Tab-separated table of C-alpha atoms in Angstrom:
chain	number	residue	atom	x	y	z
A	1	MET	CA	43.664	-6.556	-48.436
A	2	GLU	CA	43.824	-9.715	-50.780
A	3	ALA	CA	41.399	-12.389	-50.148
A	4	ARG	CA	40.632	-15.711	-51.892
A	5	VAL	CA	37.052	-17.117	-52.571
A	6	ARG	CA	36.914	-20.815	-52.116
A	7	ILE	CA	38.161	-22.635	-55.010
A	8	TYR	CA	39.465	-26.049	-54.979
A	9	GLN	CA	39.635	-29.534	-56.394
A	10	PHE	CA	41.039	-32.568	-54.705
A	11	ILE	CA	42.180	-35.611	-56.322
A	12	ASN	CA	40.907	-38.674	-53.996
A	13	THR	CA	44.184	-40.726	-53.319
A	14	GLY	CA	43.923	-41.201	-49.604
A	15	ILE	CA	45.457	-38.121	-48.692
A	16	CYS	CA	45.640	-34.506	-49.402
A	17	HIS	CA	47.903	-32.857	-51.904
A	18	GLY	CA	48.522	-29.279	-52.432
A	19	SER	CA	46.431	-28.123	-55.265
A	20	VAL	CA	47.180	-24.789	-57.532
A	21	GLU	CA	43.378	-24.354	-57.993
A	22	GLY	CA	42.375	-20.934	-57.810
A	23	MET	CA	45.785	-19.750	-56.015
A	24	THR	CA	46.859	-16.222	-56.425
A	25	GLY	CA	50.566	-16.916	-56.222
A	26	ARG	CA	50.930	-14.636	-52.954
A	27	LYS	CA	53.721	-15.564	-50.554
A	28	GLY	CA	52.982	-17.573	-47.644
A	29	MET	CA	49.630	-18.797	-49.167
A	30	VAL	CA	51.006	-22.043	-50.248
A	31	THR	CA	53.752	-24.142	-48.406
A	32	ASP	CA	55.820	-26.985	-50.286
A	33	MET	CA	53.674	-27.908	-53.009
A	34	ALA	CA	54.734	-31.632	-52.650
A	35	LYS	CA	53.950	-31.896	-49.162
A	36	GLN	CA	50.939	-34.022	-48.308
A	37	ILE	CA	48.875	-33.167	-45.241
A	38	LYS	CA	48.433	-36.168	-43.506
A	39	THR	CA	47.565	-35.236	-40.255
A	40	ILE	CA	45.634	-32.201	-39.062
A	41	GLY	CA	45.359	-30.924	-35.121
A	42	VAL	CA	42.614	-28.613	-33.966
A	43	LEU	CA	42.685	-26.996	-30.988
A	44	THR	CA	40.488	-24.186	-29.147
A	45	SER	CA	42.301	-20.897	-27.721
A	46	GLY	CA	41.353	-17.972	-25.617
A	47	GLY	CA	37.666	-17.522	-24.387
A	48	ASP	CA	35.283	-20.322	-25.242
A	49	ALA	CA	32.235	-19.311	-27.548
A	50	PRO	CA	29.429	-20.933	-28.609
A	51	GLY	CA	29.584	-22.671	-31.755
A	52	MET	CA	33.085	-23.771	-31.115
A	53	ASN	CA	31.912	-27.647	-30.984
A	54	ALA	CA	30.353	-27.148	-34.309
A	55	ALA	CA	33.783	-25.877	-35.994
A	56	ILE	CA	35.618	-28.989	-34.192
A	57	ARG	CA	33.178	-31.251	-35.543
A	58	ALA	CA	33.397	-29.556	-39.027
A	59	VAL	CA	36.965	-29.739	-39.116
A	60	VAL	CA	37.032	-33.818	-37.698
A	61	ARG	CA	34.394	-35.037	-40.534
A	62	LYS	CA	35.548	-32.813	-43.742
A	63	ALA	CA	39.445	-33.791	-42.782
A	64	ILE	CA	38.397	-37.628	-42.360
A	65	ALA	CA	36.344	-36.821	-45.411
A	66	ASN	CA	39.191	-35.731	-47.280
A	67	GLY	CA	41.542	-39.041	-46.100
A	68	VAL	CA	43.174	-37.186	-43.577
A	69	LYS	CA	43.978	-38.309	-39.720
A	70	VAL	CA	42.619	-35.955	-37.396
A	71	LYS	CA	44.045	-35.510	-33.501
A	72	GLY	CA	42.818	-33.256	-30.962
A	73	ILE	CA	44.643	-30.795	-28.986
A	74	LYS	CA	42.818	-30.342	-25.290
A	75	LYS	CA	43.528	-26.572	-23.597
A	76	GLY	CA	44.563	-24.957	-26.038
A	77	TYR	CA	48.112	-24.132	-26.831
A	78	GLN	CA	48.977	-25.152	-23.420
A	79	GLY	CA	47.463	-28.208	-24.000
A	80	LEU	CA	49.951	-28.670	-27.020
A	81	LEU	CA	52.669	-27.994	-24.786
A	82	ASN	CA	51.792	-30.873	-22.209
A	83	GLU	CA	50.736	-33.070	-25.067
A	84	GLU	CA	47.440	-33.391	-23.908
A	85	ILE	CA	46.929	-34.778	-27.768
A	86	ILE	CA	44.006	-37.331	-28.540
A	87	ASP	CA	43.261	-39.261	-31.745
A	88	MET	CA	39.890	-38.265	-33.363
A	89	GLU	CA	37.548	-40.164	-35.352
A	90	LYS	CA	34.097	-39.137	-36.685
A	91	TRP	CA	32.364	-40.705	-33.904
A	92	SER	CA	34.610	-38.783	-31.457
A	93	VAL	CA	32.317	-35.632	-32.481
A	94	SER	CA	28.971	-36.786	-32.285
A	95	ASP	CA	26.151	-35.520	-30.434
A	96	THR	CA	28.486	-32.024	-29.755
A	97	ILE	CA	27.122	-29.738	-32.306
A	98	GLN	CA	24.204	-28.546	-29.788
A	99	ARG	CA	26.504	-27.890	-27.122
A	100	GLY	CA	28.096	-24.635	-25.514
A	101	GLY	CA	31.681	-24.176	-24.643
A	102	THR	CA	34.418	-26.549	-26.162
A	103	ILE	CA	34.391	-30.184	-25.977
A	104	LEU	CA	38.458	-29.612	-26.039
A	105	GLY	CA	38.839	-27.126	-23.226
A	106	THR	CA	40.969	-23.947	-23.548
A	107	ALA	CA	43.283	-22.548	-21.326
A	108	ARG	CA	45.647	-18.933	-21.386
A	109	CYS	CA	49.090	-19.976	-22.166
A	110	HIS	CA	52.187	-17.597	-21.322
A	111	GLU	CA	54.971	-19.675	-22.225
A	112	PHE	CA	53.565	-20.139	-25.965
A	113	ARG	CA	54.089	-16.485	-26.593
A	114	THR	CA	57.706	-17.340	-26.158
A	115	GLU	CA	59.954	-18.163	-28.938
A	116	GLU	CA	61.316	-21.442	-26.979
A	117	GLY	CA	57.743	-22.257	-26.174
A	118	GLN	CA	56.526	-21.689	-30.115
A	119	GLN	CA	59.152	-23.953	-31.066
A	120	LYS	CA	58.455	-26.598	-28.497
A	121	GLY	CA	54.818	-26.479	-30.013
A	122	ALA	CA	56.129	-26.953	-33.407
A	123	ASP	CA	58.355	-29.931	-32.410
A	124	ILE	CA	55.702	-31.249	-30.496
A	125	CYS	CA	53.417	-31.070	-33.732
A	126	HIS	CA	55.968	-32.877	-35.606
A	127	LYS	CA	56.622	-35.355	-32.941
A	128	HIS	CA	52.791	-36.486	-33.433
A	129	GLY	CA	52.948	-36.469	-37.162
A	130	ILE	CA	50.672	-33.195	-37.342
A	131	ASP	CA	51.160	-31.504	-40.575
A	132	GLY	CA	48.574	-28.856	-40.142
A	133	LEU	CA	46.451	-27.065	-37.659
A	134	VAL	CA	43.198	-25.509	-37.060
A	135	VAL	CA	43.119	-22.603	-34.233
A	136	ILE	CA	39.559	-21.749	-33.305
A	137	GLY	CA	40.014	-18.361	-31.284
A	138	GLY	CA	40.425	-14.681	-31.623
A	139	ASP	CA	43.493	-12.271	-32.200
A	140	GLY	CA	45.689	-13.606	-29.857
A	141	SER	CA	45.238	-17.288	-31.223
A	142	TYR	CA	45.826	-16.161	-34.566
A	143	ARG	CA	49.630	-14.817	-33.405
A	144	GLY	CA	50.181	-18.426	-32.156
A	145	ALA	CA	49.169	-19.702	-35.413
A	146	GLN	CA	51.393	-17.725	-37.240
A	147	ALA	CA	54.556	-18.629	-35.194
A	148	LEU	CA	53.957	-22.106	-35.790
A	149	SER	CA	53.605	-21.362	-39.138
A	150	ARG	CA	57.059	-19.967	-39.203
A	151	HIS	CA	58.045	-23.343	-38.158
A	152	GLY	CA	56.940	-25.669	-40.621
A	153	ILE	CA	53.441	-26.460	-39.202
A	154	ASN	CA	50.643	-25.536	-41.738
A	155	THR	CA	48.024	-23.406	-39.719
A	156	ILE	CA	44.452	-22.065	-40.520
A	157	GLY	CA	42.623	-19.620	-38.023
A	158	LEU	CA	38.953	-19.643	-37.428
A	159	PRO	CA	37.198	-16.738	-35.897
A	160	GLY	CA	35.970	-18.287	-32.412
A	161	THR	CA	35.059	-15.029	-30.070
A	162	ILE	CA	32.014	-13.882	-28.691
A	163	ASP	CA	32.756	-10.218	-29.464
A	164	LEU	CA	32.529	-9.722	-32.929
A	165	ASP	CA	35.988	-7.728	-32.917
A	166	ILE	CA	38.107	-9.160	-35.874
A	167	ALA	CA	38.279	-7.069	-39.090
A	168	CYS	CA	38.438	-9.574	-41.567
A	169	THR	CA	35.092	-11.134	-40.943
A	170	GLU	CA	31.683	-9.642	-40.790
A	171	TYR	CA	30.896	-12.723	-38.481
A	172	THR	CA	32.386	-14.585	-35.600
A	173	ILE	CA	31.773	-17.836	-34.057
A	174	GLY	CA	29.769	-17.502	-30.930
A	175	PHE	CA	28.652	-13.648	-31.507
A	176	ASP	CA	25.126	-14.759	-32.489
A	177	THR	CA	24.443	-16.465	-29.336
A	178	ALA	CA	26.280	-14.000	-27.077
A	179	ILE	CA	23.615	-11.498	-28.289
A	180	ASN	CA	20.770	-13.543	-27.899
A	181	THR	CA	21.844	-14.724	-24.488
A	182	ALA	CA	22.045	-11.099	-23.485
A	183	MET	CA	19.062	-9.622	-25.002
A	184	GLN	CA	16.637	-12.245	-23.466
A	185	ALA	CA	18.328	-11.434	-19.687
A	186	ILE	CA	17.995	-7.882	-20.344
A	187	ASP	CA	14.253	-8.366	-21.592
A	188	LYS	CA	13.619	-9.913	-18.125
A	189	VAL	CA	15.805	-6.881	-15.994
A	190	ARG	CA	13.928	-4.654	-17.805
A	191	ASP	CA	10.565	-5.860	-16.959
A	192	THR	CA	11.533	-5.766	-13.605
A	193	SER	CA	12.922	-2.191	-13.620
A	194	SER	CA	9.725	-0.517	-15.187
A	195	SER	CA	7.621	-2.596	-12.261
A	196	HIS	CA	9.601	-0.632	-9.586
A	197	GLU	CA	10.098	2.722	-11.814
A	198	ARG	CA	14.014	2.060	-11.931
A	199	CYS	CA	17.380	3.024	-13.637
A	200	SER	CA	19.081	0.101	-14.712
A	201	ILE	CA	22.552	-0.465	-15.689
A	202	ILE	CA	23.239	-3.782	-17.659
A	203	GLU	CA	26.716	-4.501	-18.384
A	204	VAL	CA	27.664	-7.039	-21.063
A	205	MET	CA	30.705	-8.471	-22.440
A	206	GLY	CA	33.209	-6.401	-24.840
A	207	ARG	CA	36.702	-5.166	-23.152
A	208	ASN	CA	37.826	-3.912	-26.265
A	209	ALA	CA	34.820	-3.820	-28.516
A	210	GLY	CA	30.856	-2.791	-28.169
A	211	TYR	CA	29.390	-5.068	-30.506
A	212	ILE	CA	27.493	-6.440	-27.789
A	213	ALA	CA	26.690	-3.337	-26.112
A	214	LEU	CA	25.296	-2.064	-29.472
A	215	TRP	CA	23.490	-4.713	-30.703
A	216	CYS	CA	21.339	-5.224	-27.565
A	217	GLY	CA	21.179	-1.686	-26.900
A	218	ILE	CA	18.823	-1.236	-30.300
A	219	SER	CA	17.606	-4.638	-29.560
A	220	ASN	CA	16.474	-3.937	-26.017
A	221	GLY	CA	15.419	-0.461	-26.438
A	222	ALA	CA	17.978	1.384	-24.264
A	223	GLU	CA	17.788	4.635	-23.520
A	224	ASP	CA	21.668	4.973	-23.080
A	225	ILE	CA	24.731	2.429	-24.820
A	226	LEU	CA	28.102	2.660	-23.723
A	227	ILE	CA	30.707	1.541	-25.586
A	228	PRO	CA	34.695	1.839	-25.588
A	229	GLU	CA	34.811	3.598	-28.844
A	230	LYS	CA	32.250	6.200	-28.627
A	231	TYR	CA	31.824	6.681	-24.829
A	232	ASP	CA	33.146	10.040	-23.506
A	233	TYR	CA	32.778	9.559	-20.222
A	234	ASN	CA	30.207	12.468	-19.787
A	235	GLU	CA	27.942	10.884	-17.111
A	236	GLN	CA	26.173	14.382	-16.639
A	237	GLN	CA	24.771	13.939	-19.832
A	238	ILE	CA	23.326	10.733	-19.005
A	239	ILE	CA	22.042	11.974	-15.487
A	240	ASN	CA	20.275	15.071	-17.650
A	241	ASN	CA	18.712	12.353	-20.221
A	242	ILE	CA	17.248	10.125	-17.036
A	243	ILE	CA	15.732	13.215	-15.512
A	244	ALA	CA	14.267	14.501	-18.779
A	245	ASN	CA	12.638	11.082	-19.358
A	246	ARG	CA	11.293	11.028	-16.378
A	247	LYS	CA	9.695	14.101	-16.840
A	248	ARG	CA	8.285	12.833	-19.867
A	249	GLY	CA	6.649	10.139	-18.169
A	250	LYS	CA	9.293	7.051	-18.659
A	251	THR	CA	9.033	4.864	-15.841
A	252	HIS	CA	12.504	3.197	-16.210
A	253	HIS	CA	15.376	3.930	-18.133
A	254	LEU	CA	17.979	1.382	-19.336
A	255	ILE	CA	21.620	1.674	-19.842
A	256	ILE	CA	23.609	-0.883	-21.479
A	257	ASN	CA	27.202	-0.833	-20.830
A	258	ALA	CA	29.838	-2.215	-22.374
A	259	GLU	CA	32.533	-4.450	-20.007
A	260	GLY	CA	35.375	-2.306	-21.729
A	261	ILE	CA	33.485	0.984	-19.800
A	262	GLY	CA	32.730	-1.202	-16.440
A	263	HIS	CA	32.413	-0.115	-13.367
A	264	SER	CA	28.774	-0.337	-13.486
A	265	THR	CA	27.905	-0.640	-9.757
A	266	SER	CA	29.677	2.699	-8.969
A	267	MET	CA	28.115	4.527	-11.802
A	268	ALA	CA	24.656	3.219	-10.292
A	269	ARG	CA	25.271	4.639	-6.867
A	270	ARG	CA	26.211	8.067	-8.250
A	271	ILE	CA	23.361	8.321	-10.674
A	272	GLU	CA	20.970	7.567	-7.942
A	273	ALA	CA	22.536	10.434	-5.631
A	274	ALA	CA	22.174	12.562	-8.685
A	275	THR	CA	18.659	11.962	-9.977
A	276	GLY	CA	16.999	10.801	-6.810
A	277	ILE	CA	15.590	7.725	-9.006
A	278	GLU	CA	16.534	4.062	-7.806
A	279	THR	CA	19.012	2.801	-9.758
A	280	ARG	CA	20.760	-0.696	-9.907
A	281	ALA	CA	23.449	-2.580	-11.912
A	282	THR	CA	23.604	-6.266	-13.553
A	283	ILE	CA	26.574	-7.629	-14.641
A	284	LEU	CA	25.808	-10.249	-16.881
A	285	GLY	CA	29.111	-11.613	-17.073
A	286	TYR	CA	30.275	-15.313	-18.108
A	287	MET	CA	26.503	-16.551	-18.849
A	288	GLN	CA	26.949	-14.467	-22.045
A	289	ARG	CA	29.766	-17.130	-23.443
A	290	GLY	CA	27.577	-20.110	-22.553
A	291	GLY	CA	24.512	-22.192	-23.510
A	292	SER	CA	23.541	-23.834	-26.909
A	293	PRO	CA	24.466	-22.273	-29.928
A	294	THR	CA	22.033	-20.812	-32.325
A	295	CYS	CA	21.230	-22.114	-35.866
A	296	LYS	CA	23.263	-19.364	-37.099
A	297	ASP	CA	26.340	-19.895	-35.158
A	298	ARG	CA	26.013	-23.755	-35.816
A	299	TYR	CA	25.574	-22.611	-39.775
A	300	TYR	CA	28.559	-20.755	-39.975
A	301	ALA	CA	30.962	-22.644	-37.952
A	302	SER	CA	30.492	-25.536	-39.805
A	303	ILE	CA	30.717	-24.219	-43.006
A	304	MET	CA	34.027	-22.490	-41.546
A	305	GLY	CA	35.329	-25.724	-40.063
A	306	CYS	CA	34.891	-27.478	-43.291
A	307	TYR	CA	36.564	-24.515	-45.397
A	308	ALA	CA	39.900	-24.594	-43.030
A	309	ALA	CA	40.103	-28.632	-43.698
A	310	ASP	CA	39.808	-27.857	-47.306
A	311	ILE	CA	42.474	-25.126	-47.668
A	312	LEU	CA	44.805	-27.040	-45.074
A	313	CYS	CA	44.482	-29.900	-47.714
A	314	GLU	CA	45.093	-27.466	-50.354
A	315	GLY	CA	48.725	-26.714	-48.954
A	316	LYS	CA	47.918	-23.400	-47.204
A	317	THR	CA	49.305	-21.897	-44.327
A	318	ASN	CA	49.284	-18.739	-41.958
A	319	ARG	CA	45.679	-17.875	-43.001
A	320	VAL	CA	42.652	-16.751	-41.151
A	321	VAL	CA	38.828	-18.020	-42.486
A	322	GLY	CA	36.471	-15.032	-42.710
A	323	TYR	CA	32.812	-14.284	-44.131
A	324	GLN	CA	32.171	-11.546	-46.295
A	325	HIS	CA	29.263	-10.173	-48.563
A	326	GLY	CA	27.942	-13.678	-48.510
A	327	GLU	CA	31.056	-15.687	-48.946
A	328	PHE	CA	33.913	-17.511	-47.078
A	329	LEU	CA	37.163	-16.067	-47.833
A	330	ASP	CA	40.790	-16.518	-46.323
A	331	PHE	CA	43.200	-13.773	-45.728
A	332	ASP	CA	46.910	-13.710	-44.522
A	333	ILE	CA	47.383	-13.478	-40.734
A	334	GLU	CA	49.279	-10.781	-40.670
A	335	GLU	CA	47.169	-8.050	-43.182
A	336	ALA	CA	44.321	-9.577	-40.889
A	337	LEU	CA	45.398	-8.608	-37.710
A	338	ASN	CA	46.651	-5.055	-39.238
A	339	MET	CA	43.035	-4.509	-40.211
A	340	GLN	CA	40.918	-2.317	-38.041
A	341	LYS	CA	37.185	-2.684	-37.605
A	342	GLY	CA	35.430	0.477	-35.832
A	343	ILE	CA	31.480	0.912	-34.931
A	344	PRO	CA	29.575	1.302	-37.845
A	345	GLU	CA	28.470	5.022	-37.633
A	346	TYR	CA	24.830	5.007	-38.986
A	347	PRO	CA	23.586	2.270	-36.400
A	348	PHE	CA	25.359	4.106	-33.281
A	349	GLU	CA	23.348	7.450	-34.172
A	350	MET	CA	20.174	5.599	-35.044
A	351	SER	CA	20.184	4.285	-31.383
A	352	LYS	CA	20.302	7.460	-29.889
A	353	VAL	CA	16.988	8.530	-32.524
A	354	LEU	CA	15.548	5.400	-31.136
A	355	SER	CA	15.669	5.740	-27.544
A	356	GLN	CA	13.684	8.478	-27.677
């Protein structure tokens, strides 16, 4: 995996020029060096995440500071195909950094998965003078960006997903807010669970990734953490844990269940039948996506948004921005999509020790 740390210079001529400063020469990193980026588009795609507005704001203001026009594309790729495109100025993003969700809106778009839809999207970008595009979203959004890059639109992806499931980065926009929202909700459920001496199953988001469940499970002192990457579906072991803990005098039993495991309500019924202990399921759902972003999400999203605007101005395309070891980096989208991200073994094993 080849990544490139931020190194750049700008010639302040009123528009951006491709720059060779710090380039590695990797195929696909820099397009036509004579190409001048005059207009950047920005869209949010897939599930919304707290901090997306901070990223939009940063893209808009940094691009304008670089002498580039900005257009906002509403409702993701679907809005692009529908030509829901608006001009954006610095004032367009005033008073937005603290807001949850995305001011541009987002939507799923099946048409954009087709070659015809992708070509149509590129044609619309050309029609509106959009030379470069910042796409804020997850893996599926990056595939759309990759397709537009093949059709001559410079594209940069920003990792906007609460699931923390993008392998090339240690941070994704929205994760910090989501885990804090979930943690606070779980604390409240745990209070009433202890009062009634119940077993509580709290289902958090994470269809294919267990990071929210793992972080909240450790932070909330859960007795069991069920995540797609590790769960062996041995429900009897959970039942045995509940019974053993009750004999030791524990007044509650907290299970954090990832969405990818699911079936929390039916699991609660089976556990109650097997243990005789009142068991309730709580599904936190979309509340984890909402709310004002934390300081961390605002900060990282802002820097990533600036980074995306800058590397577009350098002439780069087909890249995704990431954060590793204290540095903001960019990676080839194809390589980033091919990377695998697993649950770290040590924290998962220690969660079992801490739950005793």
